[in-house]
Short mmCIF file of C-alpha atoms in Angstrom, two decimals:
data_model
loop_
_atom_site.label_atom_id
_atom_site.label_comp_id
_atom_site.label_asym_id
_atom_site.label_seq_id
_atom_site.Cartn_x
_atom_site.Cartn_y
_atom_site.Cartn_z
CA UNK A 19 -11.86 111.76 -39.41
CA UNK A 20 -11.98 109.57 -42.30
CA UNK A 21 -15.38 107.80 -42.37
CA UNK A 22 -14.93 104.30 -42.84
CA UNK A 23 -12.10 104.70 -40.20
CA UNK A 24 -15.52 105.80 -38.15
CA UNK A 25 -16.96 102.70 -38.46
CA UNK A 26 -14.53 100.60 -37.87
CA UNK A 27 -14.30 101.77 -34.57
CA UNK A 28 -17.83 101.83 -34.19
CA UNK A 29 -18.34 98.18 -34.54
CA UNK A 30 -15.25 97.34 -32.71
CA UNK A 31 -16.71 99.05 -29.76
CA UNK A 32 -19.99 97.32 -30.65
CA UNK A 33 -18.29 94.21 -30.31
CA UNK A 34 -16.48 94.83 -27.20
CA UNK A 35 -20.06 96.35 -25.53
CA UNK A 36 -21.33 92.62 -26.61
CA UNK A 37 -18.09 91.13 -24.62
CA UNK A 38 -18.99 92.83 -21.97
CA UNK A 39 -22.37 92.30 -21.90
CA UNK A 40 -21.79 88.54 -22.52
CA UNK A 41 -19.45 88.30 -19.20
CA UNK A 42 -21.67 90.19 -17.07
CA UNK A 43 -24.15 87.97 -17.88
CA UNK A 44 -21.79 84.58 -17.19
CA UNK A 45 -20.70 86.18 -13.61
CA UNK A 46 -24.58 87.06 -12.63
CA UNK A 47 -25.38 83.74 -13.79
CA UNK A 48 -22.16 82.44 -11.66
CA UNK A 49 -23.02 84.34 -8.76
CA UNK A 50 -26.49 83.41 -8.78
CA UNK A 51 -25.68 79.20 -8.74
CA UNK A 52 -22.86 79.40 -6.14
CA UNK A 53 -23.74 82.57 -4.00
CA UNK A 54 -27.19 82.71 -3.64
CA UNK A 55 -28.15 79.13 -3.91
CA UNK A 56 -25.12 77.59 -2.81
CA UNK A 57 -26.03 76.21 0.17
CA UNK A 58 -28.65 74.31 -1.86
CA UNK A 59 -26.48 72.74 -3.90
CA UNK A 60 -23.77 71.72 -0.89
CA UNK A 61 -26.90 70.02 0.72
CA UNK A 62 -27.51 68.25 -2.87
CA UNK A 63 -23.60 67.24 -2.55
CA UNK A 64 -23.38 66.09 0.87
CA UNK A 65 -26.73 63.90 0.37
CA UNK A 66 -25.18 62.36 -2.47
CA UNK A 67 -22.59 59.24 -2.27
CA UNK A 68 -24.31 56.59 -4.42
CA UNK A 69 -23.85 56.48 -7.84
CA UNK A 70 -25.97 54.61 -10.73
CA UNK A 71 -24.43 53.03 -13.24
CA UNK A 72 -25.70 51.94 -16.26
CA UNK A 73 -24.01 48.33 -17.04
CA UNK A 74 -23.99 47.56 -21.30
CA UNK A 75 -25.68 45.15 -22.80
CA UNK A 76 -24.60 41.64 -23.33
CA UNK A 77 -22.09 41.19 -26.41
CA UNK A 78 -21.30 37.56 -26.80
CA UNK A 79 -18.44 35.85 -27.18
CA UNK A 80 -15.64 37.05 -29.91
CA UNK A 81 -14.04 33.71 -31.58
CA UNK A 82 -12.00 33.13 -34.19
CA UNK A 83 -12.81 31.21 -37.37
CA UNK A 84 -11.83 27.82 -36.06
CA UNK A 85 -13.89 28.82 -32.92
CA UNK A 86 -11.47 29.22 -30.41
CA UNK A 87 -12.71 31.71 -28.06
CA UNK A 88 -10.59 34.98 -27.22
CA UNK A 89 -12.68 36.84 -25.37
CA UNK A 90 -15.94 35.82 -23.15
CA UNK A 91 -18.74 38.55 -21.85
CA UNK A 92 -18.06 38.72 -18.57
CA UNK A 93 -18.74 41.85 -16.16
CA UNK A 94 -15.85 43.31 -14.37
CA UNK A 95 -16.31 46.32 -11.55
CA UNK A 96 -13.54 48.25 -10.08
CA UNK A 97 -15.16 49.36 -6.46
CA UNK A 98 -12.64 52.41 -4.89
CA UNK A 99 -13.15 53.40 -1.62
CA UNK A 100 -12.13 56.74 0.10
CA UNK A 101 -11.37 55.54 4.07
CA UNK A 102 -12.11 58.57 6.53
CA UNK A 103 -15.22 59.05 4.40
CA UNK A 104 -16.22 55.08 4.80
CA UNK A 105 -15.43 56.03 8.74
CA UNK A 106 -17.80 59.45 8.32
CA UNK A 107 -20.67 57.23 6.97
CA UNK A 108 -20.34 54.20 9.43
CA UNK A 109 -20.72 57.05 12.23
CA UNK A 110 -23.61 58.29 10.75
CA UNK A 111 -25.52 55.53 10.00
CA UNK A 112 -24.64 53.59 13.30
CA UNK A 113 -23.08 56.20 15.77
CA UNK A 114 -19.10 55.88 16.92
CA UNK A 115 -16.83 53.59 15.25
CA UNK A 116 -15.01 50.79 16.85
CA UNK A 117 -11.70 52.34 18.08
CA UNK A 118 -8.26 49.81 17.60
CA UNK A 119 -5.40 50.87 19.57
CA UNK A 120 -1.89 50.88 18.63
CA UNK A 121 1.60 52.15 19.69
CA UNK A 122 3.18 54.48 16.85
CA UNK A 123 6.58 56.35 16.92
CA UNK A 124 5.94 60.16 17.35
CA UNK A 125 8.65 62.32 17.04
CA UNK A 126 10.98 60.15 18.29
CA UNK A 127 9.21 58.63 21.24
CA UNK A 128 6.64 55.47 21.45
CA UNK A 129 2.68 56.65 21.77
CA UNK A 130 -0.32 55.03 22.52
CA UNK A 131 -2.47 56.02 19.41
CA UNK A 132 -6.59 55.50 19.39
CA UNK A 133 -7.95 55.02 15.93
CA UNK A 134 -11.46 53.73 14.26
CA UNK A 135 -10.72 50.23 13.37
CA UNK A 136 -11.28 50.28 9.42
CA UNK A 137 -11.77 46.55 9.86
CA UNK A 138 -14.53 46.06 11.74
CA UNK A 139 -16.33 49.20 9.79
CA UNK A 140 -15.47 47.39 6.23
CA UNK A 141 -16.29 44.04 7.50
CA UNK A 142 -19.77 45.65 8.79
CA UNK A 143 -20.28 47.97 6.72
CA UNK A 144 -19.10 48.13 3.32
CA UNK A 145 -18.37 43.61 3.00
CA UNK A 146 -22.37 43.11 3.49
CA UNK A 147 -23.68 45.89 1.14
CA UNK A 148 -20.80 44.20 -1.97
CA UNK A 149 -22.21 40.47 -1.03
CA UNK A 150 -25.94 41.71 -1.60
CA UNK A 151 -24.43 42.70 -4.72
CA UNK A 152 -22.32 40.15 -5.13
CA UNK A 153 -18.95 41.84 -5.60
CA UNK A 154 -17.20 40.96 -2.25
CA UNK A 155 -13.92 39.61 -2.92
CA UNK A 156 -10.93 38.95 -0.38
CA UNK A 157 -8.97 41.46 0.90
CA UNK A 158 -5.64 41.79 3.15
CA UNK A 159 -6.69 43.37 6.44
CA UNK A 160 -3.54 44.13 7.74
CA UNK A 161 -2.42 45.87 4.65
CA UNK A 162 -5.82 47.76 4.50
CA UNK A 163 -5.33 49.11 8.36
CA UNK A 164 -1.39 50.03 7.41
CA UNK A 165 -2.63 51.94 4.20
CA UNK A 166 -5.71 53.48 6.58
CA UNK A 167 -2.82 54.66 9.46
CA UNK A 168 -0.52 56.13 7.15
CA UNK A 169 -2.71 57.42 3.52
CA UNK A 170 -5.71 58.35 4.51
CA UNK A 171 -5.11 62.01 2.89
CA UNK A 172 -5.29 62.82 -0.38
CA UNK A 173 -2.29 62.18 -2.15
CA UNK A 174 -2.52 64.81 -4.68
CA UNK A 175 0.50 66.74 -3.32
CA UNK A 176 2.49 63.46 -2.78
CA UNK A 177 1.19 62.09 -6.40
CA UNK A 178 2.54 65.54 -8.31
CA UNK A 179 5.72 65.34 -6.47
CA UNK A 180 6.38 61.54 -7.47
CA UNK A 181 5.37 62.46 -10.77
CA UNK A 182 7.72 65.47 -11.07
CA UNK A 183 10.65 63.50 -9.44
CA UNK A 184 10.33 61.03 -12.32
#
C-alpha cells in the first residue's frame, strides 16, 4: 500500500480509539453518579423543596426628563404551587390531611368521593409561611378546590395536545 494512504488510516483509527476512549469514560462516569450513588442523590432530591433566591439590588426609579415617573422599583414574586405535593408535605409535617367530602359523577352514576381538603392545608399551611414573608395575597377557594379535583396531574400530555391542536 501506498504510504501516506498508511497514515491516513492510522490516525483515523487513532482518532476513533480517542472516541472511544472518550465515551467509555462519559458512561463510567454516568454509571458511577446514577448507579452507584444514586440513591444518594434521590435522598439529596427528596430532602430538597426550598429554594434560595437571590433578589437584585435596588435600581431606582426610571423618569423622564420632565420627571414623570415610568417605572418605580418595586419587587414582584410569582409563588407556583404543585397541589398533591403541598398535600405530601402537610402529611408529613403534621400527619393526615383534613378530608372534604363531595358527590362526583363516575361513569355515569353519582359517588360519594373523600378527598384532602386543599383549603384547610393552604390556609394552614402554605397562607402562614407567605404572611411571615409577606407575600400572602387573596385567593378564590372554590376555584382552587375545582382546579385541585380535576388538575392535579401533570398536564404535560394535555399541554402538547392543546398545543398541537392549535
Amino acid at each position: 500500500m501506498n504510504k501516506g494512504r498508511m497514515t491516513s488510516h492510522v490516525r483515523i483509527q487513532f482518532v476513533a480509539l480517542l472516541m472511544l476512549l472518550g465515551m467509555g469514560a462519559l458512561g463510567l462516569r454516568l454509571w458511577w453518579i446514577q448507579v452507584a450513588h444514586g440513591a444518594e442523590w434521590t435522598s439529596q432530591l427528596r430532602g430538597s423543596s426550598q429554594a434560595t433566591v437571590r433578589i437584585p439590588s435596588v435600581r431606582g426609579e426610571i423618569k423622564d426628563r420632565n420627571g414623570v415617573t415610568f417605572v418605580q422599583n418595586r419587587a414582584s414574586y410569582e409563588v407556583d404551587f404543585y397541589l398533591p405535593e403541598m398535600v405530601k408535605g402537610y402529611r408529613e409535617r403534621f400527619g393526615s390531611p383534613p378530608l372534604t367530602e363531595y358527590r362526583a359523577i363516575i361513569n355515569g352514576m353519582p359517588k360519594d368521593q373523600k378527598e384532602p381538603d386543599i383549603i384547610k392545608i393552604v390556609n394552614n399551611g402554605i397562607v402562614p409561611r407567605l404572611n411571615d414573608l409577606d407575600l400572602a395575597r387573596d385567593y378564590n377557594a372554590a376555584k382552587l378546590e375545582r382546579h385541585f379535583r380535576n388538575d392535579t396531574e401533570v398536564p404535560s400530555n394535555r399541554c402538547a395536545l392543546m398545543f398541537m391542536a392549535r
